[in-house]
Amino acid sequence: MSRTALWFRSLLLPDGWADDVRLVIRDGRIETLTKDTPAETGDEIHEIGLPGLPNLHSHAFQRGMAGLTERRGATADSFWTWREAMYRFVDHMGPEEVEAIAAQAFLEMLESGFTRVGEFHYVHHDPDGTPYADIGELAARIATAAGETGIALTLLPVFYRHAGFGGLPAAHGQRRFINDIDRYGRLIEASRKAASSLPGAVVGVAPHSLRAATPEEILEILPLANGGPVHIHVAEQVKEVEDCLGWSGQRPVELLLDRLPVDERWCLVHATHVTEAESNNIVARGAAVGLCPITEANLGDGLFPAQSFMERGGRFGVGSDSNVLIDAAEELRLLEYGQRLSLRTRNALARASTPSVGRSLFDAALAGGAQALGAPSMLAVGQPADLVSLKADDTALAHRQHDRWLDGWIFAGRRQTVDCVWRAGTRLVNGGRHIHRDAIGRRYRQALHKVLHQS
Ligand code: NGQ
Ligand code: ZN
């Protein structure tokens, strides 16, 4: 039984900011939460506390190729040429490398203020496409990396079978991803086993996209979710919308909502290219949209109409997706800036009830991310103590208070504004540094050497 007490001068609770808050944490959960109370001897004292943010969409291994594709190629560069480069990177990773790169990505997520990751995990087989002796070998590596860093995990093993709409046969570059429905069932089982040693781990199902899985196949795998989350990439690229129209006469989101039982268990990742009607229908179903602003900008996807979606009560969270840059505050900042640039307005994503853009974005990403990852993310008695503290002496926060701290962190701060991060009551980040930063960083460099130079 472990017991610690934290005291915050100000803490953001589900019903707003509270001052002089004392939390007693037992076995990772908040046992008591008392407002307006002085610190007691032995309490850890902090100034500004927030709930940890969920990162609802990641492909951890892509951290290893961050920055390597920012070079003009022989033909016009696009999402699709980036994807070819990504497939070449995938060819050279073994289980050790998958684990080492994931650990580095998860560590950086924690350092930036994320306390749970939704890992959309689709590299399953060995480099020639043969399943490992244990079908869940690489899923287990992801779980191990999460355990090493301490981040909470929602593991989303991906069902991937085809190269394009209408069940096209998979391509050579996709051989490590491919499963039929039976083998996917075994993968889910193995993933549940791998995640079972991690406190608070959640397992969901993830048909990769309507390109990689047919609606019939998705219907068949849905029961494997067992009430857990269902994630899918959808309508990210214009070509994807055109190909879907050509194949089915419907747009991807239209088809998804028409043919599949999309509800609040679902997370529609990207949903970039939606009509107003599609956007309204997502709201009506209560599904979350998974926005990944840094990656969507990096890959030239386009902009999701977030302002109108939010105004109608749409739910969304943020994800670091390709992990080209890992920064919780910057995802929120870029989400807002995309809307400002396209709508030529300011303060696009502030709710009427909450003038602060930072607070509105943070609240929305907290609630939407928690829904999408199948795990509550709030500071209340009985809940896991997943917390972030900000550096009160950071110049971006000077002479500010409460919601203005969030505006300061998101719009005027940087990753170093984050001070400490706790997951289930364990302090994993201290002064902005993860407790295992050096060892995990060393192993990451060795793994990259192998992936990039020894194959
Ligand atoms: C992925 N990433 O699975 O890593 C995808 C690219 C695809 C993003 N969509 C591959 N950002 O969609 O086919
Ligand atoms: Zn993705």
Short mmCIF file of C-alpha atoms and ligand atoms in Angstrom, two decimals:
data_model
loop_
_atom_site.label_atom_id
_atom_site.label_comp_id
_atom_site.label_asym_id
_atom_site.label_seq_id
_atom_site.Cartn_x
_atom_site.Cartn_y
_atom_site.Cartn_z
CA MET A 1 0.00 0.00 0.00
CA SER A 2 1.54 3.31 -0.98
CA ARG A 3 0.27 6.63 0.25
CA THR A 4 1.38 10.13 -0.69
CA ALA A 5 -0.07 13.58 -0.22
CA LEU A 6 0.18 16.39 -2.74
CA TRP A 7 -0.82 19.96 -2.10
CA PHE A 8 -1.52 22.48 -4.88
CA ARG A 9 -1.92 26.21 -4.52
CA SER A 10 -4.35 25.91 -7.46
CA LEU A 11 -5.73 22.81 -9.12
CA LEU A 12 -8.08 22.47 -12.09
CA LEU A 13 -10.94 20.20 -10.96
CA PRO A 14 -13.94 19.02 -13.01
CA ASP A 15 -16.00 21.97 -11.71
CA GLY A 16 -13.26 24.55 -12.18
CA TRP A 17 -10.22 25.94 -10.41
CA ALA A 18 -9.85 25.38 -6.69
CA ASP A 19 -7.22 26.81 -4.39
CA ASP A 20 -5.23 25.23 -1.54
CA VAL A 21 -6.12 21.69 -2.54
CA ARG A 22 -4.78 18.64 -0.77
CA LEU A 23 -4.88 15.22 -2.41
CA VAL A 24 -4.20 12.01 -0.57
CA ILE A 25 -3.27 9.29 -3.03
CA ARG A 26 -3.42 5.64 -2.12
CA ASP A 27 -2.37 2.90 -4.53
CA GLY A 28 -2.50 5.27 -7.45
CA ARG A 29 -5.99 6.63 -6.82
CA ILE A 30 -7.22 9.80 -5.21
CA GLU A 31 -8.43 8.80 -1.77
CA THR A 32 -9.35 12.24 -0.46
CA LEU A 33 -9.55 15.63 -2.12
CA THR A 34 -9.87 18.67 0.14
CA LYS A 35 -10.17 22.29 -0.98
CA ASP A 36 -9.21 25.40 0.99
CA THR A 37 -6.97 23.54 3.35
CA PRO A 38 -3.38 24.20 4.39
CA ALA A 39 -0.56 21.81 3.52
CA GLU A 40 0.44 19.33 6.19
CA THR A 41 3.92 18.35 7.22
CA GLY A 42 5.41 15.98 4.68
CA ASP A 43 3.09 17.03 1.83
CA GLU A 44 4.67 17.63 -1.56
CA ILE A 45 3.93 21.26 -2.41
CA HIS A 46 3.18 22.43 -5.96
CA GLU A 47 1.78 25.64 -7.40
CA ILE A 48 -0.32 24.94 -10.50
CA GLY A 49 -1.91 21.54 -11.16
CA LEU A 50 -3.95 20.15 -14.06
CA PRO A 51 -5.36 16.78 -15.01
CA GLY A 52 -3.11 14.87 -17.44
CA LEU A 53 -4.23 15.05 -21.08
CA PRO A 54 -5.04 11.97 -23.17
CA ASN A 55 -3.14 11.54 -26.44
CA LEU A 56 -5.77 9.74 -28.43
CA HIS A 57 -3.81 8.71 -31.52
CA SER A 58 -0.20 7.63 -31.90
CA HIS A 59 1.95 5.42 -34.11
CA ALA A 60 4.89 5.34 -31.72
CA PHE A 61 7.40 3.82 -34.16
CA GLN A 62 7.09 6.83 -36.48
CA ARG A 63 9.00 8.89 -33.89
CA GLY A 64 12.11 7.16 -35.28
CA MET A 65 11.65 8.78 -38.71
CA ALA A 66 10.69 12.24 -37.45
CA GLY A 67 12.32 14.89 -39.62
CA LEU A 68 13.71 12.39 -42.15
CA THR A 69 11.04 13.01 -44.77
CA GLU A 70 11.34 16.80 -44.90
CA ARG A 71 13.24 16.64 -48.21
CA ARG A 72 12.07 17.28 -51.74
CA GLY A 73 11.76 14.04 -53.70
CA ALA A 74 12.05 13.17 -57.40
CA THR A 75 8.29 13.38 -57.91
CA ALA A 76 5.71 15.69 -56.32
CA ASP A 77 5.77 15.06 -52.57
CA SER A 78 2.53 14.12 -50.87
CA PHE A 79 0.99 12.12 -48.07
CA TRP A 80 1.36 9.09 -50.38
CA THR A 81 5.09 9.57 -51.04
CA TRP A 82 5.58 10.11 -47.28
CA ARG A 83 3.77 6.82 -46.75
CA GLU A 84 6.21 5.02 -49.07
CA ALA A 85 9.11 6.38 -47.02
CA MET A 86 7.34 5.27 -43.85
CA TYR A 87 6.91 1.74 -45.27
CA ARG A 88 10.67 1.61 -46.00
CA PHE A 89 11.39 2.62 -42.40
CA VAL A 90 9.05 -0.13 -41.13
CA ASP A 91 11.01 -2.77 -43.09
CA HIS A 92 14.02 -2.45 -40.82
CA MET A 93 12.58 -2.60 -37.32
CA GLY A 94 12.83 -5.67 -35.11
CA PRO A 95 11.04 -6.17 -31.79
CA GLU A 96 13.86 -4.51 -29.79
CA GLU A 97 13.70 -1.43 -32.00
CA VAL A 98 9.91 -1.24 -31.81
CA GLU A 99 10.15 -1.23 -28.03
CA ALA A 100 13.03 1.25 -27.81
CA ILE A 101 11.43 3.76 -30.19
CA ALA A 102 8.05 3.46 -28.49
CA ALA A 103 9.64 4.06 -25.09
CA GLN A 104 11.26 7.25 -26.38
CA ALA A 105 7.97 8.46 -27.88
CA PHE A 106 6.02 7.69 -24.70
CA LEU A 107 8.63 9.44 -22.56
CA GLU A 108 8.33 12.59 -24.66
CA MET A 109 4.54 12.41 -24.42
CA LEU A 110 4.76 12.35 -20.63
CA GLU A 111 7.25 15.22 -20.60
CA SER A 112 4.83 17.32 -22.66
CA GLY A 113 1.81 16.67 -20.40
CA PHE A 114 0.12 13.60 -21.86
CA THR A 115 -0.59 10.86 -19.30
CA ARG A 116 -2.38 8.29 -21.49
CA VAL A 117 -1.75 7.23 -25.06
CA GLY A 118 -4.03 5.54 -27.57
CA GLU A 119 -1.52 3.46 -29.50
CA PHE A 120 -2.94 2.63 -32.93
CA HIS A 121 -0.66 -0.31 -33.39
CA TYR A 122 -0.40 -1.92 -36.82
CA VAL A 123 3.06 -3.40 -37.33
CA HIS A 124 2.43 -6.98 -36.26
CA HIS A 125 4.69 -9.36 -38.21
CA ASP A 126 8.37 -9.91 -38.86
CA PRO A 127 10.09 -8.07 -41.74
CA ASP A 128 9.18 -10.67 -44.34
CA GLY A 129 5.53 -10.66 -43.25
CA THR A 130 5.61 -13.90 -41.25
CA PRO A 131 3.78 -13.76 -37.92
CA TYR A 132 6.03 -14.04 -34.87
CA ALA A 133 5.74 -17.24 -32.83
CA ASP A 134 3.62 -15.13 -30.50
CA ILE A 135 1.17 -13.18 -32.68
CA GLY A 136 1.19 -10.48 -29.99
CA GLU A 137 5.01 -10.10 -29.93
CA LEU A 138 5.03 -6.47 -31.07
CA ALA A 139 1.87 -5.54 -29.16
CA ALA A 140 3.67 -6.84 -26.07
CA ARG A 141 6.64 -4.60 -26.92
CA ILE A 142 4.31 -1.60 -26.96
CA ALA A 143 2.91 -2.65 -23.58
CA THR A 144 6.45 -3.08 -22.20
CA ALA A 145 7.44 0.38 -23.44
CA ALA A 146 4.35 1.85 -21.79
CA GLY A 147 5.24 0.04 -18.55
CA GLU A 148 8.84 1.27 -18.67
CA THR A 149 7.81 4.88 -19.08
CA GLY A 150 4.73 4.68 -16.87
CA ILE A 151 2.29 6.17 -19.39
CA ALA A 152 -1.25 4.77 -19.26
CA LEU A 153 -2.04 2.69 -22.33
CA THR A 154 -5.11 2.25 -24.49
CA LEU A 155 -3.87 -0.37 -26.91
CA LEU A 156 -5.62 -0.38 -30.27
CA PRO A 157 -4.42 -3.39 -32.28
CA VAL A 158 -5.15 -2.62 -35.90
CA PHE A 159 -7.06 -4.75 -38.38
CA TYR A 160 -5.44 -4.18 -41.78
CA ARG A 161 -6.16 -6.33 -44.81
CA HIS A 162 -6.35 -4.38 -48.08
CA ALA A 163 -4.55 -1.74 -50.11
CA GLY A 164 -7.61 0.25 -51.14
CA PHE A 165 -11.41 0.58 -51.24
CA GLY A 166 -13.31 -2.49 -52.34
CA GLY A 167 -10.95 -5.03 -50.80
CA LEU A 168 -7.91 -4.54 -53.09
CA PRO A 169 -5.12 -7.02 -52.27
CA ALA A 170 -2.55 -5.64 -49.83
CA ALA A 171 0.71 -4.29 -51.25
CA HIS A 172 4.23 -5.57 -50.53
CA GLY A 173 4.99 -2.58 -48.28
CA GLN A 174 2.02 -3.55 -46.08
CA ARG A 175 3.05 -7.19 -45.44
CA ARG A 176 3.87 -6.62 -41.77
CA PHE A 177 0.35 -5.28 -41.08
CA ILE A 178 -1.89 -7.94 -42.61
CA ASN A 179 -4.26 -10.31 -40.79
CA ASP A 180 -7.42 -12.15 -41.66
CA ILE A 181 -10.29 -12.06 -39.21
CA ASP A 182 -9.32 -15.25 -37.34
CA ARG A 183 -5.75 -14.20 -36.81
CA TYR A 184 -6.92 -10.74 -35.77
CA GLY A 185 -9.06 -12.39 -33.09
CA ARG A 186 -5.95 -14.12 -31.78
CA LEU A 187 -4.04 -10.85 -31.91
CA ILE A 188 -6.69 -9.15 -29.78
CA GLU A 189 -6.52 -11.98 -27.28
CA ALA A 190 -2.71 -11.77 -27.12
CA SER A 191 -2.92 -7.98 -26.78
CA ARG A 192 -5.29 -8.28 -23.84
CA LYS A 193 -2.83 -10.63 -22.21
CA ALA A 194 0.11 -8.29 -22.88
CA ALA A 195 -1.79 -5.32 -21.46
CA SER A 196 -3.10 -7.18 -18.42
CA SER A 197 -0.03 -6.42 -16.31
CA LEU A 198 -0.42 -2.66 -16.83
CA PRO A 199 -2.69 -0.94 -14.33
CA GLY A 200 -5.57 0.81 -16.03
CA ALA A 201 -4.77 -0.49 -19.50
CA VAL A 202 -7.65 -0.59 -22.00
CA VAL A 203 -7.79 -2.62 -25.22
CA GLY A 204 -9.96 -1.63 -28.16
CA VAL A 205 -10.27 -2.51 -31.82
CA ALA A 206 -9.06 -0.46 -34.75
CA PRO A 207 -9.95 -1.15 -38.36
CA HIS A 208 -7.16 0.88 -39.99
CA SER A 209 -9.35 2.72 -42.51
CA LEU A 210 -12.08 2.08 -45.06
CA ARG A 211 -9.16 1.55 -47.46
CA ALA A 212 -7.67 -1.29 -45.42
CA ALA A 213 -10.88 -2.92 -44.14
CA THR A 214 -14.26 -3.40 -45.83
CA PRO A 215 -17.48 -2.47 -43.99
CA GLU A 216 -18.35 -6.19 -43.84
CA GLU A 217 -15.04 -7.02 -42.17
CA ILE A 218 -15.43 -4.15 -39.72
CA LEU A 219 -18.87 -5.50 -38.72
CA GLU A 220 -17.29 -8.88 -38.09
CA ILE A 221 -14.48 -7.62 -35.84
CA LEU A 222 -16.59 -5.14 -33.82
CA PRO A 223 -17.69 -7.69 -31.18
CA LEU A 224 -14.01 -8.17 -30.29
CA ALA A 225 -14.06 -4.67 -28.79
CA ASN A 226 -16.11 -6.05 -25.94
CA GLY A 227 -17.56 -2.65 -25.14
CA GLY A 228 -14.15 -0.94 -25.49
CA PRO A 229 -13.16 1.80 -27.93
CA VAL A 230 -13.27 1.54 -31.72
CA HIS A 231 -10.86 3.72 -33.71
CA ILE A 232 -10.58 4.24 -37.47
CA HIS A 233 -8.73 6.66 -39.77
CA VAL A 234 -11.21 8.38 -42.05
CA ALA A 235 -11.34 11.08 -44.75
CA GLU A 236 -7.84 12.38 -44.17
CA GLN A 237 -6.87 13.00 -47.77
CA VAL A 238 -8.84 14.37 -50.74
CA LYS A 239 -7.75 11.38 -52.84
CA GLU A 240 -9.25 9.11 -50.21
CA VAL A 241 -12.60 10.90 -50.53
CA GLU A 242 -12.46 10.67 -54.33
CA ASP A 243 -11.54 6.99 -54.33
CA CYS A 244 -14.33 6.23 -51.88
CA LEU A 245 -16.85 8.11 -54.03
CA GLY A 246 -15.61 6.27 -57.11
CA TRP A 247 -15.98 2.90 -55.43
CA SER A 248 -19.22 3.36 -53.50
CA GLY A 249 -20.89 6.60 -54.57
CA GLN A 250 -20.56 7.79 -50.98
CA ARG A 251 -17.99 9.90 -49.16
CA PRO A 252 -15.98 8.10 -46.43
CA VAL A 253 -17.69 9.60 -43.37
CA GLU A 254 -21.09 9.29 -45.06
CA LEU A 255 -20.41 5.61 -45.78
CA LEU A 256 -19.06 4.94 -42.30
CA LEU A 257 -22.12 6.44 -40.59
CA ASP A 258 -24.48 4.77 -43.04
CA ARG A 259 -23.07 1.26 -42.89
CA LEU A 260 -21.64 0.94 -39.38
CA PRO A 261 -23.05 1.36 -35.85
CA VAL A 262 -20.96 4.42 -35.04
CA ASP A 263 -21.69 5.71 -31.53
CA GLU A 264 -19.87 7.24 -28.57
CA ARG A 265 -17.50 4.29 -28.36
CA TRP A 266 -16.02 5.33 -31.71
CA CYS A 267 -13.18 7.67 -32.51
CA LEU A 268 -13.03 8.99 -36.07
CA VAL A 269 -9.39 9.86 -36.54
CA HIS A 270 -8.83 12.97 -38.73
CA ALA A 271 -12.30 13.20 -40.38
CA THR A 272 -10.63 16.13 -42.15
CA HIS A 273 -12.81 16.27 -45.25
CA VAL A 274 -16.40 16.36 -44.04
CA THR A 275 -19.48 18.11 -45.35
CA GLU A 276 -21.69 20.04 -42.96
CA ALA A 277 -24.22 17.19 -42.99
CA GLU A 278 -21.52 14.63 -42.17
CA SER A 279 -20.20 16.79 -39.38
CA ASN A 280 -23.72 17.15 -37.93
CA ASN A 281 -24.22 13.42 -38.10
CA ILE A 282 -20.99 12.76 -36.20
CA VAL A 283 -22.28 15.10 -33.49
CA ALA A 284 -25.62 13.30 -33.42
CA ARG A 285 -23.92 9.91 -32.97
CA GLY A 286 -21.80 11.22 -30.08
CA ALA A 287 -18.58 9.83 -31.60
CA ALA A 288 -15.31 11.62 -30.89
CA VAL A 289 -13.18 13.07 -33.67
CA GLY A 290 -9.45 12.50 -33.25
CA LEU A 291 -7.63 15.62 -34.43
CA CYS A 292 -3.86 15.47 -34.93
CA PRO A 293 -3.02 19.06 -35.92
CA ILE A 294 0.78 18.76 -36.07
CA THR A 295 0.74 15.62 -38.20
CA GLU A 296 -2.16 16.85 -40.35
CA ALA A 297 -0.14 20.00 -41.10
CA ASN A 298 3.03 18.00 -41.70
CA LEU A 299 1.30 15.64 -44.14
CA GLY A 300 -0.68 18.36 -45.94
CA ASP A 301 -4.05 16.84 -45.12
CA GLY A 302 -6.28 19.91 -44.94
CA LEU A 303 -8.32 21.41 -42.11
CA PHE A 304 -11.20 19.92 -40.19
CA PRO A 305 -14.03 22.48 -39.66
CA ALA A 306 -13.48 22.43 -35.91
CA GLN A 307 -15.22 25.70 -35.07
CA SER A 308 -18.63 24.77 -36.43
CA PHE A 309 -18.26 21.21 -35.11
CA MET A 310 -17.50 22.48 -31.62
CA GLU A 311 -20.31 25.03 -31.73
CA ARG A 312 -22.78 22.24 -32.38
CA GLY A 313 -21.49 20.24 -29.43
CA GLY A 314 -19.08 17.94 -31.29
CA ARG A 315 -16.62 15.99 -29.18
CA PHE A 316 -12.93 15.87 -30.04
CA GLY A 317 -9.53 15.14 -28.61
CA VAL A 318 -5.99 15.49 -29.89
CA GLY A 319 -3.40 12.97 -30.98
CA SER A 320 0.28 13.12 -31.82
CA ASP A 321 -0.18 10.57 -34.66
CA SER A 322 3.15 10.46 -36.59
CA ASN A 323 4.99 11.91 -33.59
CA VAL A 324 7.01 14.18 -35.85
CA LEU A 325 6.92 16.54 -32.86
CA ILE A 326 5.47 15.59 -29.50
CA ASP A 327 3.90 18.43 -27.59
CA ALA A 328 0.45 18.48 -25.98
CA ALA A 329 0.20 22.28 -25.82
CA GLU A 330 1.35 22.69 -29.39
CA GLU A 331 -1.36 20.32 -30.67
CA LEU A 332 -3.96 22.58 -29.03
CA ARG A 333 -2.24 25.75 -30.26
CA LEU A 334 -2.06 24.56 -33.86
CA LEU A 335 -5.66 23.36 -33.74
CA GLU A 336 -6.74 26.90 -32.85
CA TYR A 337 -4.34 28.56 -35.30
CA GLY A 338 -5.57 26.42 -38.20
CA GLN A 339 -9.09 27.73 -37.61
CA ARG A 340 -7.88 31.33 -37.28
CA LEU A 341 -5.90 31.12 -40.51
CA SER A 342 -8.70 29.58 -42.52
CA LEU A 343 -11.61 31.57 -41.05
CA ARG A 344 -9.60 34.82 -40.67
CA THR A 345 -10.86 35.24 -37.16
CA ARG A 346 -9.52 35.14 -33.62
CA ASN A 347 -10.42 32.98 -30.62
CA ALA A 348 -12.16 30.46 -32.83
CA LEU A 349 -12.50 27.59 -30.37
CA ALA A 350 -13.59 29.38 -27.19
CA ARG A 351 -16.96 28.26 -25.88
CA ALA A 352 -19.53 30.94 -25.18
CA SER A 353 -19.44 30.02 -21.49
CA THR A 354 -15.64 30.04 -21.30
CA PRO A 355 -13.92 33.05 -22.86
CA SER A 356 -10.46 31.52 -22.41
CA VAL A 357 -9.43 29.70 -25.60
CA GLY A 358 -6.80 27.71 -23.70
CA ARG A 359 -9.30 26.50 -21.13
CA SER A 360 -11.93 25.68 -23.78
CA LEU A 361 -9.41 23.66 -25.80
CA PHE A 362 -8.04 21.91 -22.74
CA ASP A 363 -11.49 20.94 -21.39
CA ALA A 364 -12.62 19.67 -24.79
CA ALA A 365 -9.47 17.60 -25.39
CA LEU A 366 -9.66 16.19 -21.88
CA ALA A 367 -13.28 15.05 -22.17
CA GLY A 368 -13.06 13.95 -25.81
CA GLY A 369 -9.77 12.14 -25.26
CA ALA A 370 -11.09 10.33 -22.19
CA GLN A 371 -14.16 9.20 -24.09
CA ALA A 372 -12.09 8.03 -27.05
CA LEU A 373 -9.61 6.09 -24.92
CA GLY A 374 -12.25 4.44 -22.74
CA ALA A 375 -10.77 5.83 -19.55
CA PRO A 376 -11.92 8.73 -17.37
CA SER A 377 -9.48 11.58 -16.99
CA MET A 378 -10.67 13.73 -14.14
CA LEU A 379 -9.39 14.67 -10.74
CA ALA A 380 -11.97 13.25 -8.36
CA VAL A 381 -12.07 10.85 -5.45
CA GLY A 382 -11.64 7.28 -6.62
CA GLN A 383 -10.02 8.27 -9.93
CA PRO A 384 -6.38 7.62 -10.89
CA ALA A 385 -4.05 10.43 -9.85
CA ASP A 386 -2.91 11.50 -13.34
CA LEU A 387 -1.62 15.03 -12.98
CA VAL A 388 0.56 17.69 -14.54
CA SER A 389 2.07 20.68 -12.78
CA LEU A 390 3.23 23.82 -14.55
CA LYS A 391 6.26 25.88 -13.61
CA ALA A 392 4.83 28.87 -11.80
CA ASP A 393 8.09 30.79 -12.44
CA ASP A 394 7.95 30.29 -16.23
CA THR A 395 7.85 33.77 -17.78
CA ALA A 396 4.90 32.69 -19.99
CA LEU A 397 2.82 32.38 -16.81
CA ALA A 398 4.04 35.49 -14.99
CA HIS A 399 1.33 37.49 -13.20
CA ARG A 400 -1.38 35.24 -14.57
CA GLN A 401 -3.91 33.11 -12.80
CA HIS A 402 -6.22 30.16 -13.42
CA ASP A 403 -7.48 30.03 -17.04
CA ARG A 404 -4.82 32.55 -18.02
CA TRP A 405 -2.21 29.96 -17.03
CA LEU A 406 -3.67 27.67 -19.67
CA ASP A 407 -3.66 30.47 -22.24
CA GLY A 408 -0.06 31.23 -21.25
CA TRP A 409 1.08 27.62 -21.49
CA ILE A 410 -0.69 26.92 -24.79
CA PHE A 411 -0.07 30.18 -26.65
CA ALA A 412 3.03 31.66 -25.05
CA GLY A 413 4.85 28.74 -23.46
CA ARG A 414 6.84 25.80 -24.63
CA ARG A 415 7.28 22.21 -23.54
CA GLN A 416 9.51 23.38 -20.70
CA THR A 417 6.53 25.08 -19.06
CA VAL A 418 5.63 21.57 -17.81
CA ASP A 419 7.18 20.85 -14.43
CA CYS A 420 6.05 17.48 -12.98
CA VAL A 421 3.85 14.69 -14.33
CA TRP A 422 2.25 11.92 -12.31
CA ARG A 423 0.56 8.80 -13.58
CA ALA A 424 -1.44 6.84 -10.99
CA GLY A 425 0.23 8.85 -8.28
CA THR A 426 3.80 8.10 -9.39
CA ARG A 427 5.88 11.13 -10.26
CA LEU A 428 7.39 10.25 -13.66
CA VAL A 429 8.54 13.70 -14.76
CA ASN A 430 10.44 16.08 -12.56
CA GLY A 431 11.48 19.57 -13.61
CA GLY A 432 10.42 18.65 -17.16
CA ARG A 433 12.63 15.53 -17.29
CA HIS A 434 11.38 11.97 -17.27
CA ILE A 435 13.03 9.91 -14.53
CA HIS A 436 14.46 7.47 -17.13
CA ARG A 437 15.26 10.03 -19.82
CA ASP A 438 18.96 9.17 -20.12
CA ALA A 439 18.64 5.39 -20.26
CA ILE A 440 15.66 5.44 -22.64
CA GLY A 441 17.38 8.04 -24.84
CA ARG A 442 20.56 5.93 -25.05
CA ARG A 443 18.65 2.83 -26.05
CA TYR A 444 16.67 4.85 -28.61
CA ARG A 445 19.89 6.04 -30.28
CA GLN A 446 21.21 2.48 -30.48
CA ALA A 447 17.94 1.28 -31.98
CA LEU A 448 17.98 4.01 -34.61
CA HIS A 449 21.53 3.17 -35.55
CA LYS A 450 20.35 -0.34 -36.29
CA VAL A 451 17.25 0.69 -38.21
CA LEU A 452 18.94 3.35 -40.32
CA HIS A 453 22.42 1.96 -40.90
CA GLN A 454 22.61 -1.77 -40.42
CA SER A 455 20.05 -3.11 -42.80
C1 NGQ B 1 -0.68 5.37 -40.68
N1 NGQ B 1 -1.00 7.75 -40.85
O1 NGQ B 1 -1.33 4.33 -40.57
O2 NGQ B 1 0.43 5.50 -40.17
C2 NGQ B 1 -1.27 6.49 -41.49
C3 NGQ B 1 -0.68 6.49 -42.88
C4 NGQ B 1 -2.39 5.32 -44.27
C5 NGQ B 1 -1.83 8.76 -41.00
N2 NGQ B 1 -2.93 8.55 -41.64
C6 NGQ B 1 -1.02 5.30 -43.69
N3 NGQ B 1 -1.55 9.94 -40.53
O3 NGQ B 1 -3.27 6.06 -43.85
O4 NGQ B 1 -2.58 4.53 -45.20
ZN ZN B 2 -2.74 7.63 -37.77
#
